[in-house]
PDB file of C-alpha atoms in Angstrom:
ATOM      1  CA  UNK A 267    -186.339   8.826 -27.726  1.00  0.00           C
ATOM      2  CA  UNK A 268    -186.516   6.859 -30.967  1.00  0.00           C
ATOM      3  CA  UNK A 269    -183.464   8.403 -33.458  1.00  0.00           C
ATOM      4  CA  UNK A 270    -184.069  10.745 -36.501  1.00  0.00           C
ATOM      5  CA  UNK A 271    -185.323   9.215 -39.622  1.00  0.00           C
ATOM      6  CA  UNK A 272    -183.122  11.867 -41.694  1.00  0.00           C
ATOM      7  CA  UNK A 273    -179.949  10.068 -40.496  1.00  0.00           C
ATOM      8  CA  UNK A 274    -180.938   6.558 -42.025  1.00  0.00           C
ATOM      9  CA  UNK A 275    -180.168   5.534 -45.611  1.00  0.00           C
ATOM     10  CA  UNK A 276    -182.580   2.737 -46.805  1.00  0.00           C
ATOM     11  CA  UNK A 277    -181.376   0.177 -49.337  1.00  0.00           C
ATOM     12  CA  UNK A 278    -182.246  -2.285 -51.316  1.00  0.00           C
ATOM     13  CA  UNK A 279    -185.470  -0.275 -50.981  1.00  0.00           C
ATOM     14  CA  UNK A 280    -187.641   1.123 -53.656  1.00  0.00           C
ATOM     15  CA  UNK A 281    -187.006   4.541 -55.247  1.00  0.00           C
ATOM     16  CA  UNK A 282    -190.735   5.543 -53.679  1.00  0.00           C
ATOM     17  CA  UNK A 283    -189.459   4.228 -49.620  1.00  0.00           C
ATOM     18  CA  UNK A 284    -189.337   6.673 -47.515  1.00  0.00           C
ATOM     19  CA  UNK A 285    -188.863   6.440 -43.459  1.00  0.00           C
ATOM     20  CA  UNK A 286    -190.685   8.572 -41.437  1.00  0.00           C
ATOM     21  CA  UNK A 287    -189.257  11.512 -39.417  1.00  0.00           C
ATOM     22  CA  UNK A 288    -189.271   9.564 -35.741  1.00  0.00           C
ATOM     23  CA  UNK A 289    -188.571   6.219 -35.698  1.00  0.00           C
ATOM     24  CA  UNK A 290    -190.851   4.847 -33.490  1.00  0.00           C
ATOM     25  CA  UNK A 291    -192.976   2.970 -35.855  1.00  0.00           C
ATOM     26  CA  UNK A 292    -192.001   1.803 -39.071  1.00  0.00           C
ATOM     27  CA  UNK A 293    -191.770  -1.063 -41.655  1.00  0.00           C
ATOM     28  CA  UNK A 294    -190.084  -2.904 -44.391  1.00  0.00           C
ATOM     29  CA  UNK A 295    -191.182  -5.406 -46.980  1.00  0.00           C
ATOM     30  CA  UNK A 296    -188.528  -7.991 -48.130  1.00  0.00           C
ATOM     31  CA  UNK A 297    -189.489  -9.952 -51.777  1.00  0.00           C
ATOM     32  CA  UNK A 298    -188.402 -13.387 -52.304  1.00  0.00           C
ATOM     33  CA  UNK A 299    -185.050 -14.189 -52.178  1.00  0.00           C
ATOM     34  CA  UNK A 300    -183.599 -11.417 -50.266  1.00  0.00           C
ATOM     35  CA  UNK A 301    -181.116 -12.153 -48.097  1.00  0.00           C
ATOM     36  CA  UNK A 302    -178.103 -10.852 -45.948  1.00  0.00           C
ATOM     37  CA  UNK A 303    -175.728 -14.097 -45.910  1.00  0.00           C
ATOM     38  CA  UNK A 304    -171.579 -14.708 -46.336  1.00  0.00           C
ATOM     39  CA  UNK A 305    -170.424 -18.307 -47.157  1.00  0.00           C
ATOM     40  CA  UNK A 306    -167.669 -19.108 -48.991  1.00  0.00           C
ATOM     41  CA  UNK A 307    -166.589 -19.179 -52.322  1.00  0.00           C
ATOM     42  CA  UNK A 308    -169.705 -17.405 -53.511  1.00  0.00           C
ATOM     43  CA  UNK A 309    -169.208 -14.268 -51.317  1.00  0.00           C
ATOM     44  CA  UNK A 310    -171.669 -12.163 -50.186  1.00  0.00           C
ATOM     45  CA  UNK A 311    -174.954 -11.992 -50.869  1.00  0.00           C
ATOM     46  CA  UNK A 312    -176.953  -8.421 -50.023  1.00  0.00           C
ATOM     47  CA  UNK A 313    -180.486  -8.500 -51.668  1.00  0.00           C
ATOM     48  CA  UNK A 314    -182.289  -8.028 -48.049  1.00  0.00           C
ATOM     49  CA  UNK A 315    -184.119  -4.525 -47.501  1.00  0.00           C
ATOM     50  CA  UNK A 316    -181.981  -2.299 -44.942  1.00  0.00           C
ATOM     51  CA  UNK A 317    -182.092   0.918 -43.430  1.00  0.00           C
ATOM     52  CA  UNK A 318    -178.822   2.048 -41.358  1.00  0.00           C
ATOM     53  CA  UNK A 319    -177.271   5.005 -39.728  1.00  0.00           C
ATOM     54  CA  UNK A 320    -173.780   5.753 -39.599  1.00  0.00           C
ATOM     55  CA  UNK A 321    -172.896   6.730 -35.782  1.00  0.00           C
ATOM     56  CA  UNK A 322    -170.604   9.228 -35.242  1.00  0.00           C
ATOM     57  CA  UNK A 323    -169.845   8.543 -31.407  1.00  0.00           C
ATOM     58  CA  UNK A 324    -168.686   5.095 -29.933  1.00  0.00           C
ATOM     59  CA  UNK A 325    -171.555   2.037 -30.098  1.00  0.00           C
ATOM     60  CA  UNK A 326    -173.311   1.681 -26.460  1.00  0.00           C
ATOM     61  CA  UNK A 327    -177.081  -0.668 -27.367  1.00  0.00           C
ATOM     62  CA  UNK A 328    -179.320  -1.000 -29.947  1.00  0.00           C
ATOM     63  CA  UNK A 329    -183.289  -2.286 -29.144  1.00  0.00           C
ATOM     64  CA  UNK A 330    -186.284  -2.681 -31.028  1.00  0.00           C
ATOM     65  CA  UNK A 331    -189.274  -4.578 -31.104  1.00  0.00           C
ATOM     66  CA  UNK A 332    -189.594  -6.701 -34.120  1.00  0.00           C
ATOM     67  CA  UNK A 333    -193.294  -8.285 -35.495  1.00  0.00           C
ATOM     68  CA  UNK A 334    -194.012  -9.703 -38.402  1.00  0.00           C
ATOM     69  CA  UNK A 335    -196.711 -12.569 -39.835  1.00  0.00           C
ATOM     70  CA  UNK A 336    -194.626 -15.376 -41.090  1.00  0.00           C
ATOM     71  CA  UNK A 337    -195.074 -18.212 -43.418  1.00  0.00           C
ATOM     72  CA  UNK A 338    -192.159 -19.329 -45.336  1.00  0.00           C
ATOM     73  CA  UNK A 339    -189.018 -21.081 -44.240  1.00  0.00           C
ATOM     74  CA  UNK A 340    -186.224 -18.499 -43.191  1.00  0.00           C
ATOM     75  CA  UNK A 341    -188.740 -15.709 -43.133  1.00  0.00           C
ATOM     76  CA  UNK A 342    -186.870 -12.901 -41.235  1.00  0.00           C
ATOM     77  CA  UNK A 343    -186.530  -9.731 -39.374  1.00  0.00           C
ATOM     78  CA  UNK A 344    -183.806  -7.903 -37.067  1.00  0.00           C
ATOM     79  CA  UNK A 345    -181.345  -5.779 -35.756  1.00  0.00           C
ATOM     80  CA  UNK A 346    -177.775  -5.566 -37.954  1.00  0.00           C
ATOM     81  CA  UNK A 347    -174.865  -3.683 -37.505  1.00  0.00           C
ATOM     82  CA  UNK A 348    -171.906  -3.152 -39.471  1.00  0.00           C
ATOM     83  CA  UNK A 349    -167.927  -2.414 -39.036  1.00  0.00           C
ATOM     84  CA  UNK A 350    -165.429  -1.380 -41.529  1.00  0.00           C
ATOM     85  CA  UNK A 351    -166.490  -0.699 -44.660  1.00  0.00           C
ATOM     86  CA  UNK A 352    -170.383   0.516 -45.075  1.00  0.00           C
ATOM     87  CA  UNK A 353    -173.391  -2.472 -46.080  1.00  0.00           C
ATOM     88  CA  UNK A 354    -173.777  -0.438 -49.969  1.00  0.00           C
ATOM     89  CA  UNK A 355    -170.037  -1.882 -50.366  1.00  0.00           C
ATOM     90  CA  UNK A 356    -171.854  -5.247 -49.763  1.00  0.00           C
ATOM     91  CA  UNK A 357    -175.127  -4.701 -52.078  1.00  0.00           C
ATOM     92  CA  UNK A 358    -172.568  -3.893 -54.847  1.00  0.00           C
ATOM     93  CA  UNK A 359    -170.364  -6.825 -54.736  1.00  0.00           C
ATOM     94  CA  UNK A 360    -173.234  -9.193 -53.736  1.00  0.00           C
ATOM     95  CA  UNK A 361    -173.502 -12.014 -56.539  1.00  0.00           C
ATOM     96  CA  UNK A 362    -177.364 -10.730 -57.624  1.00  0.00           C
ATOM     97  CA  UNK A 363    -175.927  -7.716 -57.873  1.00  0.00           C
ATOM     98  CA  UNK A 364    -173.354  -8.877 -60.097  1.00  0.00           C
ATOM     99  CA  UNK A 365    -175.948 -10.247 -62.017  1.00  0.00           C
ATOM    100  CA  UNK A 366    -178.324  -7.420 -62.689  1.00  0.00           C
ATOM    101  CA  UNK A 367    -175.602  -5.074 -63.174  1.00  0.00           C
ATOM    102  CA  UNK A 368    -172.936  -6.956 -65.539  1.00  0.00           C
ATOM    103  CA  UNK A 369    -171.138  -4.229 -66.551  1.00  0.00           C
ATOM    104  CA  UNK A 370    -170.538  -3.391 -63.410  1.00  0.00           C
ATOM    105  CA  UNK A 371    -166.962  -3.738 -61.709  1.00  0.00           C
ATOM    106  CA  UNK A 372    -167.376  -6.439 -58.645  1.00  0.00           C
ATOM    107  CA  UNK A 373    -166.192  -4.506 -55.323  1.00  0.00           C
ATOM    108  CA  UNK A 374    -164.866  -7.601 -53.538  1.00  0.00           C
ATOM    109  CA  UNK A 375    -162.410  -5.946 -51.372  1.00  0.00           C
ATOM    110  CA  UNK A 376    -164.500  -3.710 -49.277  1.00  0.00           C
ATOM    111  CA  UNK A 377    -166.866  -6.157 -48.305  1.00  0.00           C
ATOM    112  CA  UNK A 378    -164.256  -8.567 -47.152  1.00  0.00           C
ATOM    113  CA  UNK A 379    -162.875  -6.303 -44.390  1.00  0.00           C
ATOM    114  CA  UNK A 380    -166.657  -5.457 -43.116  1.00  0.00           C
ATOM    115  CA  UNK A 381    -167.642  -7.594 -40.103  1.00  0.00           C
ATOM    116  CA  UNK A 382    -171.533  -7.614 -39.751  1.00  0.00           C
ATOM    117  CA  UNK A 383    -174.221  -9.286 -36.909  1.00  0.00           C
ATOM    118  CA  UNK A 384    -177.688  -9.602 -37.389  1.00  0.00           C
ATOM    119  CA  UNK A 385    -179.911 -10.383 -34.653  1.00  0.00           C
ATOM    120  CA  UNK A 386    -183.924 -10.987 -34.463  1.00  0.00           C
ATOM    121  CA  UNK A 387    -186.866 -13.075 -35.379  1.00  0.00           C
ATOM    122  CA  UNK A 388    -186.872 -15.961 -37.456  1.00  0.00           C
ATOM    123  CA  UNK A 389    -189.035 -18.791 -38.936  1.00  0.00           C
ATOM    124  CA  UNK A 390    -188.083 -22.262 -39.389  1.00  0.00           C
ATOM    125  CA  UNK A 391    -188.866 -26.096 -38.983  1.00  0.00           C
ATOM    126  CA  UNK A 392    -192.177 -24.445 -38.759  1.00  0.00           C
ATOM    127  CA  UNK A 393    -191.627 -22.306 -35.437  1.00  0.00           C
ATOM    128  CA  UNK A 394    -190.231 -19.047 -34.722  1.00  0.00           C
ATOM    129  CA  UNK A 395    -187.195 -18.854 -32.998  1.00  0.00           C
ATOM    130  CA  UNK A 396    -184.615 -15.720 -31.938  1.00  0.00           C
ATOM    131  CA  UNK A 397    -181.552 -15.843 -34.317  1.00  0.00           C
ATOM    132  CA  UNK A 398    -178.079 -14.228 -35.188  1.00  0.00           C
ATOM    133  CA  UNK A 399    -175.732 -14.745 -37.967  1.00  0.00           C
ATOM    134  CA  UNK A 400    -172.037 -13.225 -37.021  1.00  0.00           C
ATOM    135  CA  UNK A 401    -170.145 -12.954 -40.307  1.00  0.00           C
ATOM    136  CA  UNK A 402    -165.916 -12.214 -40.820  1.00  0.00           C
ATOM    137  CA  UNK A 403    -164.151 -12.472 -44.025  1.00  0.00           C
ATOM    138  CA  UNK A 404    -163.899 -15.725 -44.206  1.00  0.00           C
ATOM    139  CA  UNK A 405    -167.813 -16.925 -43.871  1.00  0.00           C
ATOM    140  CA  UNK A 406    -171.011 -16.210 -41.456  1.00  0.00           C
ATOM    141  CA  UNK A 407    -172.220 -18.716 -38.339  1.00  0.00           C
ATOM    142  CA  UNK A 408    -175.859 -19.406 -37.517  1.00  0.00           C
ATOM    143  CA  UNK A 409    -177.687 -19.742 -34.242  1.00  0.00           C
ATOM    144  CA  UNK A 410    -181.420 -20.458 -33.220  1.00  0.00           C
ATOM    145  CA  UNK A 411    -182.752 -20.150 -30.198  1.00  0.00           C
ATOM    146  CA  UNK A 412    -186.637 -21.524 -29.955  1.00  0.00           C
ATOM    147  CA  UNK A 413    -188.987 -19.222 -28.328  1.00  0.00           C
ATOM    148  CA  UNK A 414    -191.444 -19.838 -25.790  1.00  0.00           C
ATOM    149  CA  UNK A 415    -194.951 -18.879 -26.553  1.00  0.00           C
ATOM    150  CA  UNK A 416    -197.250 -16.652 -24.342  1.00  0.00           C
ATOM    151  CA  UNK A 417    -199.652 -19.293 -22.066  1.00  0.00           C
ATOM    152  CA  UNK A 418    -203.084 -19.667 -24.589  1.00  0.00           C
ATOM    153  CA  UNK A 419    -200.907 -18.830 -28.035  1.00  0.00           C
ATOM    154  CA  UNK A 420    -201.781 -21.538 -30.468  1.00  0.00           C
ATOM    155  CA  UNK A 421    -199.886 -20.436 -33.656  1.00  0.00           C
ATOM    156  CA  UNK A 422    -196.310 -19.548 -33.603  1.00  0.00           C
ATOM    157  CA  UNK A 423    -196.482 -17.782 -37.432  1.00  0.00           C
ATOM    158  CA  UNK A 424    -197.891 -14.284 -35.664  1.00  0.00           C
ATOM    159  CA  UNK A 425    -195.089 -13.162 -33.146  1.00  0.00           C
ATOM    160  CA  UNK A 426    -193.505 -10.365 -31.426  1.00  0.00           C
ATOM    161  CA  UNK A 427    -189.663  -9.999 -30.371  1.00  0.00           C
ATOM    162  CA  UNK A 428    -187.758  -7.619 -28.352  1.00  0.00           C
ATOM    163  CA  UNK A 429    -183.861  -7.776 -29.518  1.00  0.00           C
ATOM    164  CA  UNK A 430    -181.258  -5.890 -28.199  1.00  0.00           C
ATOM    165  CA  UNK A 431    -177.320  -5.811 -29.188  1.00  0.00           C
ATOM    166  CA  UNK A 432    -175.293  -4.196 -26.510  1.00  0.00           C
ATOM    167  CA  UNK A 433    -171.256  -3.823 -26.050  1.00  0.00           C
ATOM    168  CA  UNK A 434    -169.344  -5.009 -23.055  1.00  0.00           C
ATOM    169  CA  UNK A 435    -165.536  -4.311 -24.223  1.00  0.00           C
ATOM    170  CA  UNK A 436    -164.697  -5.541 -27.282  1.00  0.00           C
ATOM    171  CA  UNK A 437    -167.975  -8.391 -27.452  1.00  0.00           C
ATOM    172  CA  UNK A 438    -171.271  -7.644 -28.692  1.00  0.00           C
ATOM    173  CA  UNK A 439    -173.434  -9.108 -26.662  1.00  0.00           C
ATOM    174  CA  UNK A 440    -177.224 -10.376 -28.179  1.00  0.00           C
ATOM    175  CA  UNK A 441    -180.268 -10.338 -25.600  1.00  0.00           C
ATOM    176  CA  UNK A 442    -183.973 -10.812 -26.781  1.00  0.00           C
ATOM    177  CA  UNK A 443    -187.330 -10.508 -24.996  1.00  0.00           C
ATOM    178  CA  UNK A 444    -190.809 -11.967 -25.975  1.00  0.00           C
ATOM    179  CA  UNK A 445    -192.576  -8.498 -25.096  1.00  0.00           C
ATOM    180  CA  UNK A 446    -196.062 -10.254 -24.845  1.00  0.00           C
ATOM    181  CA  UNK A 447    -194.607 -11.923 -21.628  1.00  0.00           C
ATOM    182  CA  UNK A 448    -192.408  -8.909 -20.215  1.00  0.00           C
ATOM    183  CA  UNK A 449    -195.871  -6.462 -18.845  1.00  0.00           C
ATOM    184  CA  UNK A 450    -196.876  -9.457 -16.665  1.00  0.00           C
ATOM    185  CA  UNK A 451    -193.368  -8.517 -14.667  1.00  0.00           C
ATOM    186  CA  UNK A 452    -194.794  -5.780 -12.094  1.00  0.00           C
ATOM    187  CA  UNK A 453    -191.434  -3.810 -11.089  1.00  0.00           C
ATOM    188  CA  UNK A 454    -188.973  -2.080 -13.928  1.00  0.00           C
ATOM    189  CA  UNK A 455    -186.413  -5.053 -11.917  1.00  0.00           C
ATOM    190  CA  UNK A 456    -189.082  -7.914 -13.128  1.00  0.00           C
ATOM    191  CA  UNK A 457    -188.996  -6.225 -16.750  1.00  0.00           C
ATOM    192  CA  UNK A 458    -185.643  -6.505 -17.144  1.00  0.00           C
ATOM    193  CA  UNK A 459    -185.138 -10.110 -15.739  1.00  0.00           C
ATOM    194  CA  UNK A 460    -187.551 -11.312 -18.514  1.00  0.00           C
ATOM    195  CA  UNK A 461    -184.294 -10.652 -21.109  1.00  0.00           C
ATOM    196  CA  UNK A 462    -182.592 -13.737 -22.169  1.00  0.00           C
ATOM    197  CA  UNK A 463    -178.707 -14.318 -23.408  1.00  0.00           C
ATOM    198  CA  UNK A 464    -178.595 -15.249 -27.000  1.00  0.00           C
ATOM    199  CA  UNK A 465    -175.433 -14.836 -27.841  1.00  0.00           C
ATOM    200  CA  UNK A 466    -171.552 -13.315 -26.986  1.00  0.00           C
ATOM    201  CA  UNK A 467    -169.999 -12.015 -30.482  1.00  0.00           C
ATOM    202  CA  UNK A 468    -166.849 -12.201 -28.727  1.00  0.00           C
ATOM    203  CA  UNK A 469    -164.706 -10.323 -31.430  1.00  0.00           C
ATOM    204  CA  UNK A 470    -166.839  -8.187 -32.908  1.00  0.00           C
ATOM    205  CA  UNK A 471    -165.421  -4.585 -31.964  1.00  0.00           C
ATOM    206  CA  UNK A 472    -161.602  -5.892 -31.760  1.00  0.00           C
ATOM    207  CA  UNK A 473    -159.830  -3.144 -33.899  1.00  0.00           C
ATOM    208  CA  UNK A 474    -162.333  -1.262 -34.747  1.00  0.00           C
ATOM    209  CA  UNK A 475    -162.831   2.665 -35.265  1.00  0.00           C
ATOM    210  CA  UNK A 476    -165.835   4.097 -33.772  1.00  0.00           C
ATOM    211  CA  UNK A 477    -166.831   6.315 -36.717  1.00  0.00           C
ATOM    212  CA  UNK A 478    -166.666   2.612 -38.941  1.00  0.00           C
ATOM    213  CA  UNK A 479    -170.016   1.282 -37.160  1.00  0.00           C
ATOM    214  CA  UNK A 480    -173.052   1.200 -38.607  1.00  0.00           C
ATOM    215  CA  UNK A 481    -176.270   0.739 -37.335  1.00  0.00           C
ATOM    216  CA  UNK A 482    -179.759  -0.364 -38.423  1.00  0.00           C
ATOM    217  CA  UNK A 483    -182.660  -3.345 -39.320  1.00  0.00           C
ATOM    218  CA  UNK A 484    -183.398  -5.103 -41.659  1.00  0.00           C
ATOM    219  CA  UNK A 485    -186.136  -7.398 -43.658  1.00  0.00           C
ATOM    220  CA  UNK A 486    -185.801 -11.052 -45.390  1.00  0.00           C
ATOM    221  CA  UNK A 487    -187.446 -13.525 -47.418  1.00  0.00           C
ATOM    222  CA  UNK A 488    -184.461 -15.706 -48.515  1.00  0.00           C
ATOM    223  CA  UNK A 489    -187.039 -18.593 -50.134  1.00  0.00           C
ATOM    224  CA  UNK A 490    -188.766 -17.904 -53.779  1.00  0.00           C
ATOM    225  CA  UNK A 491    -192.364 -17.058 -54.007  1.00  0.00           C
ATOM    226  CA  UNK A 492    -194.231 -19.943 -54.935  1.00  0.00           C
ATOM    227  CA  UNK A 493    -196.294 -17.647 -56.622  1.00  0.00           C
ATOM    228  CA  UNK A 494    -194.021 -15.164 -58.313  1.00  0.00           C
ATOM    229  CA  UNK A 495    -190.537 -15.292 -59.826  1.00  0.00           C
ATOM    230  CA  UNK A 496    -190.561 -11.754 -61.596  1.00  0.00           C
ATOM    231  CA  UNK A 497    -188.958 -10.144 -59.689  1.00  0.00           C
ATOM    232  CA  UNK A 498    -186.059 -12.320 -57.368  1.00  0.00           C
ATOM    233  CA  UNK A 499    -183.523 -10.410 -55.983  1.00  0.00           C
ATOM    234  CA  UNK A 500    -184.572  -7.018 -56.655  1.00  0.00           C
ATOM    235  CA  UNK A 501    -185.746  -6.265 -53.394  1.00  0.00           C
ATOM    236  CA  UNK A 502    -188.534  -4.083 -54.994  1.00  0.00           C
ATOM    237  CA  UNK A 503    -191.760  -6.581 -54.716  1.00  0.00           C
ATOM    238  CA  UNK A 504    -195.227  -5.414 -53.991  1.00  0.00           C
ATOM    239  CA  UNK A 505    -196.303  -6.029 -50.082  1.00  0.00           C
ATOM    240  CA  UNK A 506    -198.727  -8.747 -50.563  1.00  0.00           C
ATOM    241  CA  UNK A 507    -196.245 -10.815 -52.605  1.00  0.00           C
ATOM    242  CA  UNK A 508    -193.546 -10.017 -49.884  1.00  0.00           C
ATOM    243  CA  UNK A 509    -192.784 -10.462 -46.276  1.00  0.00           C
ATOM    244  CA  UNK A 510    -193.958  -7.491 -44.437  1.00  0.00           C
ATOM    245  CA  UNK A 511    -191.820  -6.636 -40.870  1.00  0.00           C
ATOM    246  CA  UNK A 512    -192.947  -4.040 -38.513  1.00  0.00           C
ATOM    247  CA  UNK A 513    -190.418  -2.261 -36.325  1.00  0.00           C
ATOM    248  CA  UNK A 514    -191.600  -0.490 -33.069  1.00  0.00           C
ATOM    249  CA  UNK A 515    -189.344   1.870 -30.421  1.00  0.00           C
ATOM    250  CA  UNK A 516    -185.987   1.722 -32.057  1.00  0.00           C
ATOM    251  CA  UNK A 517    -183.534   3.286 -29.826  1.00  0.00           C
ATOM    252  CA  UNK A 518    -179.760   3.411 -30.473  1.00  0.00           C
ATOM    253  CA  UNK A 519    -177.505   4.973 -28.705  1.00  0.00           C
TER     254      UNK A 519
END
């Protein structure tokens, strides 16, 4: 059963967002130049729209199904979670905004000691691929894997992607699924031997408190608009000037 929508806090999302009671069906746009990135010395940077839930038991798997029309390089969509401290610690120290906020007091600290993973869809070189970034405090990693297209599919810009981030110990473990492929499997067996390995996050719950993991998805257009500069880095834009990302059947547990 998809999770309540009261237990999510959106941000980086407009004052007039709201999520809808069941989960099952939702979206977010992301304006130019959102992002969720770490790379040193510039910090963090924590522009991308967000909504997350706080769990309150220990982390078992996370799944949706993530769709979204893309056309510009690094367009992006996905599954994130969070340990330590919460992702607002990262939207306040993030250098935008330091920038639209100058008399505010940068919060360095806090986002240092959070460890973060984001997992999904992702355009680039012209093709969509599945992708993670794994971020510590010293800097984030990125990984593509290509996807294979459905027999007949022409044009890689509309796609579909199943991603799942599931614990085994201390890892976090990264599995996606193109779900246009999966119904052709004709046993529940089939269906699940259509998910693929991305990734093993290795290190990611080492140390860590169960009631410090958070848990949500997340939108990003990390290139400019060609077309409009207005508004870069607020987060805020207007849906046909921004990336639009559709989330279906989120389930965490």
């Amino acid at each position: 059963m998809p999770p309540d929508g009261s237990s999510f806090t959106p941000l980086n999302l407009p004052s007039t967002f709201s999520l809808p009671q069941c989960m099952e069906y939702f979206s977010l746009t992301a304006g130019p130049n959102t992002n969720l990135w770490r790379k040193p010395p510039t910090g963090d940077i924590a522009t991308a729209p967000i909504v997350f839930t706080s769990l309150r038991n220990s982390f078992v798997v996370a799944e949706v199904t993530v769709s979204a029309d893309m056309e510009m390089e690094w367009d992006q969509g996905g599954l994130v979670i969070f340990t330590g401290a919460t992702p607002e610690s990262l939207s306040l120290s993030s250098p935008a905004s330091r920038r639209t906020t100058p008399t505010m007091r940068p919060r360095l600290e806090p986002a240092r000691t959070c460890k973060w993973v984001k997992a999904g869809i992702e355009f680039c070189s012209g093709a969509v691929h599945a992708s993670s970034v794994s971020a510590t405090a010293d800097g984030a990693d990125w990984c593509l894997a290509p996807l294979d297209l459905p027999e007949g599919a022409t044009s890689p810009a509309l796609h579909s992607l199943r991603i799942k981030l599931e614990r085994i110990g201390h890892s976090l473990w990264i599995w996606y699924q193109v779900p246009s492929v999966s119904p052709y499997a004709r046993t529940p067996g089939a269906v699940s031997g259509t998910w693929k390995k991305l990734r093993e996050v290795t290190w990611f719950f080492y140390g860590v408190e169960d009631k410090f993991v958070h848990v949500g998805v997340y939108a990003s257009r990390p290139n400019n608009s060609p077309n409009d500069t207005a508004w870069l880095g607020s987060g805020l834009g207007r849906s046909s000037d921004g990336l639009v990302v559709e989330f279906e059947d989120l389930e965490i547990f």
